[in-house]
Coordinates of C-alpha atoms in Angstrom, one line a residue:
G1 CA -27.5 -23.7 37.0
Q2 CA -27.4 -25.9 33.8
N3 CA -25.0 -24.5 31.2
T4 CA -27.6 -23.4 28.7
E5 CA -24.9 -22.4 26.1
Y6 CA -23.5 -25.9 26.1
F7 CA -26.7 -27.3 25.4
R8 CA -27.4 -24.8 22.6
Q9 CA -24.1 -26.2 20.9
V10 CA -25.3 -29.7 21.5
L11 CA -28.6 -29.2 19.9
H12 CA -27.2 -27.2 17.0
K13 CA -24.8 -30.2 16.3
K14 CA -27.7 -32.5 16.4
L15 CA -29.7 -30.4 14.2
V16 CA -26.9 -30.2 11.4
K17 CA -26.7 -34.0 11.4
Y18 CA -30.5 -34.4 11.4
E19 CA -30.7 -32.3 8.3
Q20 CA -28.0 -34.5 6.6
L21 CA -30.1 -37.6 7.6
L22 CA -33.2 -35.8 5.9
S23 CA -31.3 -35.1 2.8
T24 CA -32.2 -36.9 -0.2
D25 CA -29.0 -36.1 -2.2
D26 CA -26.5 -39.2 -1.4
S27 CA -23.7 -37.5 -3.4
T28 CA -23.2 -35.2 -0.1
T29 CA -23.9 -37.7 2.4
N30 CA -21.7 -40.6 3.5
E31 CA -23.5 -44.1 4.1
K32 CA -22.9 -43.9 7.9
D33 CA -24.7 -40.5 8.2
K34 CA -27.7 -42.1 6.8
M35 CA -27.9 -44.8 9.6
F36 CA -31.2 -44.7 11.5
F37 CA -33.5 -47.0 13.4
S38 CA -34.8 -49.7 11.4
M39 CA -38.3 -49.1 12.8
V40 CA -39.9 -46.5 14.7
V41 CA -43.3 -47.7 16.8
L42 CA -45.9 -45.4 18.5
T43 CA -48.3 -47.0 20.9
A44 CA -52.0 -45.5 20.9
L45 CA -54.5 -46.0 23.5
D46 CA -57.2 -46.8 20.9
E47 CA -58.1 -47.1 17.2
A48 CA -59.2 -43.5 16.9
Q49 CA -55.8 -42.1 18.3
K50 CA -53.9 -44.6 16.3
S51 CA -55.7 -43.3 13.1
Y52 CA -54.6 -39.5 14.1
F53 CA -51.1 -40.8 14.6
E54 CA -50.9 -42.2 11.4
L55 CA -52.0 -39.2 9.5
E56 CA -49.5 -37.3 11.4
L57 CA -46.8 -39.6 10.5
E58 CA -48.0 -39.4 6.8
R59 CA -47.8 -35.6 6.8
L60 CA -44.3 -35.7 8.3
Q61 CA -43.1 -38.1 5.8
Y62 CA -44.7 -36.5 2.7
Q63 CA -42.9 -33.1 4.0
K64 CA -39.8 -35.2 4.2
L65 CA -39.6 -34.0 7.9
I66 CA -38.6 -37.2 9.4
P67 CA -36.2 -40.0 8.0
L68 CA -37.6 -42.0 5.1
N69 CA -35.1 -44.6 5.5
C70 CA -37.2 -46.1 8.3
S71 CA -40.7 -47.8 8.7
Y72 CA -42.9 -46.2 11.0
H73 CA -45.9 -47.9 12.6
V74 CA -48.8 -47.2 15.2
F75 CA -50.1 -50.2 17.3
S76 CA -53.1 -49.5 19.5
D77 CA -53.7 -51.2 22.7
P78 CA -56.4 -54.0 22.9
P79 CA -59.8 -52.8 23.5
G80 CA -61.0 -53.2 27.2
P81 CA -59.2 -51.6 30.4
R82 CA -56.0 -49.7 30.1
I83 CA -53.0 -52.0 30.0
G84 CA -50.3 -49.5 31.0
C85 CA -47.0 -49.0 29.1
G86 CA -45.7 -52.1 30.1
G87 CA -48.4 -53.9 28.8
S88 CA -48.2 -52.1 25.6
T89 CA -44.5 -52.9 25.5
F90 CA -45.4 -56.6 25.4
H91 CA -48.3 -56.1 23.1
A92 CA -46.0 -54.2 20.8
L93 CA -43.2 -56.6 20.5
N94 CA -45.9 -59.3 19.5
L95 CA -47.1 -57.2 16.8
I96 CA -43.4 -56.2 15.8
H97 CA -42.4 -59.8 15.6
E98 CA -45.7 -60.7 13.3
L99 CA -43.9 -57.8 11.0
L100 CA -40.5 -59.5 11.2
K101 CA -41.8 -62.8 10.4
L102 CA -43.2 -61.4 7.0
K103 CA -39.9 -59.7 6.3
Y104 CA -37.8 -62.6 6.7
K105 CA -40.2 -65.3 5.6
D106 CA -38.0 -66.0 2.5
T107 CA -34.7 -66.2 4.4
T108 CA -33.0 -68.9 6.7
L109 CA -33.0 -66.6 9.6
E110 CA -34.3 -68.4 12.6
E111 CA -37.4 -66.8 14.5
S112 CA -35.5 -66.3 17.6
N113 CA -33.0 -64.1 15.7
Y114 CA -35.5 -61.7 14.2
F115 CA -35.0 -58.9 16.6
S116 CA -31.1 -59.3 16.1
K117 CA -31.3 -57.8 12.7
E118 CA -33.2 -54.7 13.9
R119 CA -32.9 -51.5 15.9
I120 CA -36.3 -50.4 17.0
L121 CA -37.6 -47.1 18.9
L122 CA -40.8 -47.9 20.9
I123 CA -42.2 -44.7 22.2
H124 CA -45.4 -45.2 24.6
A125 CA -47.8 -42.4 23.1
G126 CA -51.1 -43.8 24.1
G127 CA -53.4 -41.8 26.1
Y128 CA -55.3 -38.5 26.2
S129 CA -53.2 -36.3 28.1
K130 CA -55.8 -35.6 31.0
R131 CA -53.4 -33.5 32.9
L132 CA -52.8 -31.5 29.6
P133 CA -56.1 -31.3 28.1
I134 CA -55.1 -29.0 25.4
H135 CA -53.4 -31.9 23.9
S136 CA -56.0 -34.5 24.4
C137 CA -56.6 -34.9 20.6
T138 CA -52.9 -34.8 19.6
G139 CA -51.4 -36.8 22.5
E140 CA -48.3 -35.5 24.0
I141 CA -46.0 -36.9 21.0
F142 CA -47.4 -34.7 18.4
T143 CA -47.4 -31.5 20.8
S144 CA -46.1 -28.5 18.7
I145 CA -43.3 -26.9 20.1
P146 CA -41.2 -23.8 19.2
L147 CA -39.0 -24.4 16.2
I148 CA -35.4 -24.1 16.3
S149 CA -33.2 -21.4 15.1
L150 CA -30.6 -23.0 12.4
K151 CA -28.8 -21.2 9.9
P152 CA -29.1 -20.6 7.1
E153 CA -32.7 -19.6 7.1
S154 CA -33.3 -21.6 3.9
S155 CA -32.7 -25.0 6.0
A156 CA -35.7 -27.3 6.4
L157 CA -35.7 -26.6 10.4
H158 CA -36.3 -22.8 9.8
H159 CA -39.4 -21.0 9.9
R160 CA -41.8 -24.0 10.9
R161 CA -43.1 -25.6 14.0
M162 CA -41.8 -29.0 15.6
T163 CA -43.3 -31.8 17.3
I164 CA -42.1 -33.8 20.3
L165 CA -41.6 -36.7 18.1
E166 CA -39.3 -34.9 15.8
M167 CA -37.4 -33.7 18.7
K168 CA -36.9 -37.1 20.0
L169 CA -35.7 -38.6 16.9
I170 CA -33.0 -35.9 17.0
S171 CA -32.1 -36.6 20.6
Y172 CA -31.6 -40.2 20.0
M173 CA -30.4 -40.3 16.3
D174 CA -26.5 -40.7 17.5
L175 CA -27.5 -43.7 19.5
I176 CA -27.7 -45.7 16.6
H177 CA -24.0 -45.8 16.1
L178 CA -23.6 -47.0 19.5
M179 CA -26.4 -49.3 20.1
P180 CA -26.6 -53.2 19.2
P181 CA -30.0 -54.6 17.7
G182 CA -32.5 -54.3 20.2
V183 CA -35.3 -52.0 21.4
F184 CA -35.0 -48.4 22.8
T185 CA -38.1 -47.5 24.6
T186 CA -39.2 -44.1 26.1
S187 CA -42.4 -42.1 27.0
S188 CA -43.8 -39.4 24.9
D189 CA -43.6 -36.5 27.5
L190 CA -40.0 -36.0 28.3
L191 CA -37.5 -34.2 26.2
E192 CA -33.9 -34.9 26.8
F193 CA -30.9 -32.9 25.9
F194 CA -27.5 -34.6 26.0
D195 CA -24.4 -35.2 23.9
S196 CA -24.2 -38.6 22.6
D197 CA -21.6 -38.5 19.8
A198 CA -19.8 -41.7 19.3
N199 CA -16.9 -39.4 18.2
T200 CA -16.6 -37.3 21.6
N201 CA -16.2 -38.5 25.0
H202 CA -19.6 -38.5 25.6
S203 CA -20.1 -42.2 24.0
I204 CA -22.2 -44.8 25.7
N205 CA -21.5 -48.4 25.3
F206 CA -24.5 -50.7 25.1
N207 CA -22.8 -53.9 24.1
Y208 CA -22.3 -55.8 27.4
F209 CA -25.5 -55.4 29.2
D210 CA -29.0 -56.8 28.6
F211 CA -30.5 -53.6 30.0
T212 CA -29.0 -50.2 29.6
A213 CA -31.0 -47.4 31.4
L214 CA -30.3 -43.6 30.8
S215 CA -30.5 -41.6 33.9
F216 CA -30.7 -37.8 34.6
P217 CA -29.1 -36.3 37.9
T218 CA -31.5 -34.1 39.9
S219 CA -31.1 -32.4 43.2
S220 CA -34.9 -32.1 43.5
L221 CA -36.4 -34.5 45.7
A222 CA -39.9 -33.4 45.1
T223 CA -39.4 -33.9 41.4
A224 CA -38.0 -37.7 41.9
E225 CA -40.9 -38.4 44.2
S226 CA -43.2 -38.6 41.0
H227 CA -41.1 -40.4 38.8
G228 CA -38.6 -43.5 39.3
V229 CA -35.2 -43.4 40.8
F230 CA -31.9 -45.7 40.7
I231 CA -30.0 -46.9 43.6
V232 CA -26.6 -47.6 42.0
G233 CA -23.5 -49.4 43.2
D234 CA -19.9 -49.0 41.9
K235 CA -18.9 -48.1 38.6
V236 CA -18.7 -50.5 36.0
N237 CA -15.1 -51.8 36.0
S238 CA -13.9 -51.0 32.4
G239 CA -11.0 -53.6 33.2
S240 CA -13.2 -56.5 32.8
V241 CA -14.9 -55.4 29.7
S242 CA -13.4 -53.2 27.0
I243 CA -15.8 -50.0 27.8
P244 CA -14.2 -46.9 26.2
Q245 CA -13.5 -44.0 28.2
S246 CA -16.5 -41.7 28.5
N247 CA -17.5 -38.7 30.7
Y248 CA -20.7 -40.6 31.4
Q249 CA -20.3 -43.0 34.1
S250 CA -21.8 -46.4 33.8
K251 CA -22.8 -48.0 37.2
H252 CA -24.0 -51.2 38.3
L253 CA -27.8 -51.1 39.2
L254 CA -28.5 -52.3 42.9
K255 CA -32.2 -51.4 42.9
Y256 CA -34.8 -49.2 41.0
I257 CA -37.8 -47.7 42.8
H258 CA -40.7 -46.5 41.3
K259 CA -42.4 -43.3 42.7
P260 CA -40.2 -43.6 46.0
N261 CA -41.0 -42.5 49.5
Q262 CA -38.7 -40.2 51.5
Q263 CA -36.6 -43.2 52.9
S264 CA -36.4 -44.6 49.6
L265 CA -34.9 -41.3 48.3
N266 CA -32.5 -41.2 51.0
N267 CA -31.2 -44.4 50.1
A268 CA -30.7 -43.2 46.4
L269 CA -28.8 -40.0 47.4
L270 CA -25.5 -39.5 45.7
H271 CA -22.6 -37.1 46.3
S272 CA -20.9 -35.3 43.4
D273 CA -17.1 -34.2 43.6
K274 CA -18.4 -30.9 45.1
Q275 CA -20.3 -33.1 47.7
E276 CA -23.6 -31.5 46.3
K277 CA -26.2 -34.4 46.9
Y278 CA -28.4 -35.6 43.9
I279 CA -30.5 -38.5 42.7
L280 CA -30.6 -40.5 39.6
M281 CA -33.9 -40.3 37.8
D282 CA -35.3 -42.8 35.2
A283 CA -35.7 -41.5 31.5
A284 CA -35.5 -44.0 28.7
Y285 CA -34.1 -47.6 28.5
Y286 CA -32.7 -50.0 25.9
F287 CA -33.1 -53.9 26.1
N288 CA -31.0 -56.0 23.6
A289 CA -32.3 -58.5 21.0
K290 CA -32.3 -61.4 23.4
I291 CA -34.4 -59.6 26.0
A292 CA -37.0 -58.5 23.1
F293 CA -37.3 -62.0 21.9
L294 CA -37.9 -63.3 25.7
F295 CA -40.8 -60.8 26.2
Y296 CA -42.4 -61.6 23.0
Q297 CA -42.5 -65.2 24.0
F298 CA -43.5 -64.5 27.5
Y299 CA -46.6 -62.5 25.8
S300 CA -47.4 -65.4 23.7
H301 CA -47.4 -67.8 26.8
N302 CA -49.3 -65.5 29.1
K303 CA -51.8 -63.5 26.9
D304 CA -54.7 -64.5 29.2
L305 CA -52.7 -63.3 32.5
L306 CA -51.8 -60.1 30.8
S307 CA -54.9 -59.0 29.5
N308 CA -57.1 -56.5 31.1
I309 CA -54.4 -55.5 33.6
E310 CA -52.3 -52.5 34.0
I311 CA -48.4 -53.2 33.8
D312 CA -46.0 -50.3 33.9
A313 CA -42.6 -50.5 31.7
Y314 CA -40.8 -48.9 34.4
G315 CA -42.2 -50.1 37.8
D316 CA -43.0 -53.5 36.8
I317 CA -40.1 -54.2 34.6
L318 CA -36.9 -52.2 36.0
Q319 CA -38.3 -53.0 39.8
C320 CA -37.2 -56.8 38.7
L321 CA -33.8 -55.9 38.0
G322 CA -30.7 -54.9 40.2
A323 CA -28.5 -56.8 42.7
Q324 CA -30.5 -55.7 45.7
S325 CA -33.8 -56.1 43.8
D326 CA -36.5 -57.7 46.3
D327 CA -40.3 -58.7 46.3
T328 CA -41.4 -56.0 48.5
W329 CA -42.8 -53.8 45.5
I330 CA -44.9 -56.7 44.2
E331 CA -47.9 -56.3 46.2
N332 CA -47.8 -52.5 46.3
S333 CA -50.8 -51.1 44.9
S334 CA -50.3 -47.3 45.6
N335 CA -49.5 -46.6 42.0
L336 CA -52.4 -48.2 40.6
R337 CA -55.4 -46.7 38.9
S338 CA -57.8 -49.6 39.8
V339 CA -57.2 -52.6 42.1
E340 CA -59.9 -54.4 40.8
H341 CA -57.6 -57.1 39.1
L342 CA -54.8 -56.7 41.9
S343 CA -54.3 -60.5 42.3
K344 CA -53.7 -60.8 38.6
I345 CA -51.5 -57.7 38.6
I346 CA -49.4 -59.3 41.5
Q347 CA -49.3 -62.6 39.7
A348 CA -48.1 -60.9 36.4
R349 CA -45.3 -59.2 38.5
K350 CA -44.2 -62.3 39.9
E351 CA -44.0 -64.1 36.6
I352 CA -42.1 -61.2 35.1
K353 CA -39.3 -61.0 38.0
H354 CA -39.2 -64.9 37.6
L355 CA -38.5 -64.5 34.0
L356 CA -36.0 -61.9 34.1
S357 CA -34.1 -63.7 37.1
N358 CA -33.9 -66.7 35.3
A359 CA -32.5 -65.0 32.1
G360 CA -29.8 -63.7 34.3
S361 CA -30.3 -60.1 33.1
N362 CA -27.8 -57.7 33.6
V363 CA -28.2 -54.0 33.6
Q364 CA -26.0 -50.9 33.8
V365 CA -27.2 -47.2 34.6
I366 CA -25.7 -44.4 32.6
E367 CA -25.5 -41.2 34.4
L368 CA -26.0 -38.7 31.9
S369 CA -24.1 -35.7 33.1
P370 CA -24.0 -33.0 32.1
S371 CA -27.7 -33.3 30.7
L372 CA -31.0 -31.6 30.6
W373 CA -34.5 -32.9 30.7
M374 CA -38.0 -31.5 30.4
H375 CA -40.9 -33.2 31.5
I376 CA -44.0 -32.2 29.8
G377 CA -47.0 -33.6 31.8
T378 CA -49.0 -31.1 33.2
T379 CA -50.0 -27.3 32.1
E380 CA -47.7 -25.9 34.6
E381 CA -44.6 -27.8 33.0
Y382 CA -45.8 -27.2 29.5
L383 CA -45.9 -23.4 30.1
N384 CA -42.6 -23.2 31.9
H385 CA -40.8 -25.2 29.3
M386 CA -42.4 -23.6 26.3
T387 CA -42.0 -20.2 27.5
Q388 CA -38.5 -20.3 29.1
N389 CA -36.4 -23.2 29.3
L390 CA -36.9 -24.3 25.5
I391 CA -36.0 -20.7 24.5
N392 CA -33.0 -20.8 26.6
V393 CA -31.5 -23.8 25.1
G394 CA -32.2 -22.3 21.3
H395 CA -35.7 -22.8 20.3
R396 CA -37.4 -19.8 18.9
A397 CA -40.8 -18.2 20.3
L398 CA -42.3 -17.7 16.9
A399 CA -43.1 -20.4 14.7
G400 CA -45.0 -20.3 11.2
N401 CA -46.9 -17.2 12.1
Y402 CA -48.3 -14.2 9.9
F403 CA -48.2 -10.9 11.4
A404 CA -50.0 -7.9 10.0
D405 CA -47.7 -5.6 11.9
E406 CA -45.0 -7.8 13.6
S407 CA -43.3 -4.8 15.1
K408 CA -46.2 -4.0 17.3
I409 CA -46.2 -7.6 18.5
V410 CA -42.5 -8.9 18.9
G411 CA -41.7 -5.6 20.8
Q412 CA -44.2 -6.1 23.6
N413 CA -42.1 -8.5 25.4
S414 CA -38.5 -8.8 24.8
T415 CA -38.0 -11.7 27.3
H416 CA -39.9 -14.1 24.9
S417 CA -42.4 -15.0 27.7
Y418 CA -45.0 -15.9 25.1
V419 CA -44.9 -18.4 22.2
C420 CA -46.9 -18.2 18.9
I421 CA -47.2 -21.2 16.7
N422 CA -49.0 -21.2 13.2
S423 CA -51.3 -18.4 13.8
I424 CA -52.7 -15.3 12.1
F425 CA -52.3 -11.9 14.0
Q426 CA -53.9 -8.6 12.9
S427 CA -52.3 -5.4 13.9
N428 CA -52.0 -4.0 17.7
V429 CA -52.1 -7.5 19.4
S430 CA -50.3 -7.7 22.7
F431 CA -49.3 -10.6 25.2
G432 CA -49.2 -11.2 28.6
Q433 CA -46.6 -13.3 30.7
R434 CA -46.3 -17.0 29.8
G435 CA -48.5 -17.4 27.2
V436 CA -48.7 -20.0 24.4
V437 CA -51.0 -19.2 21.2
E438 CA -51.1 -21.9 18.5
F439 CA -53.3 -22.6 15.2
S440 CA -55.4 -19.4 16.0
R441 CA -56.6 -16.3 14.1
I442 CA -56.4 -13.1 16.5
G443 CA -58.3 -10.2 15.2
K444 CA -57.1 -6.2 15.7
N445 CA -56.6 -4.8 19.2
V446 CA -56.5 -8.0 21.3
K447 CA -54.7 -8.2 24.4

């Protein structure tokens, strides 16, 4: 029941801004419109994937399809067993600190303040997409998606494919005007659509909290079971801190639950003004410069403890937070790939919880309503979003193709239940339902 026309308008507004950001003509763009993350970091599973990601980033920069007023880095996980997106977070912050040390070596800036000068986007992209094997090589972050129709046709965003990375940069670009220095961390298999314009009543205030978690309302308990959910308390009192009025509600976190059971889902249920039941599901989150430096120090002092074990950036960090956070999850091994180093994982979880408790970390949960999210983690999800949901919010079904006889192809399905990306088609080609063709050469009379 989402208003697709509303999301089309939000997306179009962001695209116009993104083109201004990409523009090299400074005479038509003010300095504020050029603001962007100081650093974008992708994590990779290994050196081979890192090399591929770096080539893709070079291509996008060369073609001026991503902002150039930003440094891009790819950090591969250390060799050995998988360390999870939480382990990648700690490892990446350590490497980012090394880069910042070089950047500020000739200044008087103290080491503890390096992160206070940076707004960093950290995208967890490591992995070979076992549940979506067609993207095992590219990883989900460079998955091709249908382009967006933006008039005029001469624009940079017309007649070409896009990647999930570009869409995430478009989604988050407005946050720069709202976000103090720190780290915004997200996964590579989620597309988010929400208005975050600082000049509208959909502003988000990051200033008064160590952590700000973005959440998406869902009425699907089955969907929530495979993600993480927030149990929230009262709205943040705007009288105690100067939080501007916003349609997005800021709520105190009571407890975060990773891949909850039925009882936990019931505890997380909320009721809308229309008394409809819904749950707040996790998406991306921000932590400030103080926490970034704290995590860097923690990793520096605990490299042996954190090596060769899997730590989750959601389950093993967010579950440490909230007024009602307890220790019951610490020994839970149900979501682990392997229990080979369980005692070490339990000890790491205890140390992280102790770290954040001692720091007095506070957290707000932003209820993004209205909003739309698309998880692209399985083949079924991929087909649904590519052939229907992305089209509904303004993406187009055809991108960068050559058709020998376009009329015989496009006329086959008026519902856009197929998507064609960067392919060559000879005459009399027809498509079935819910199909995606990319980087292919298709001969005559193929069905």
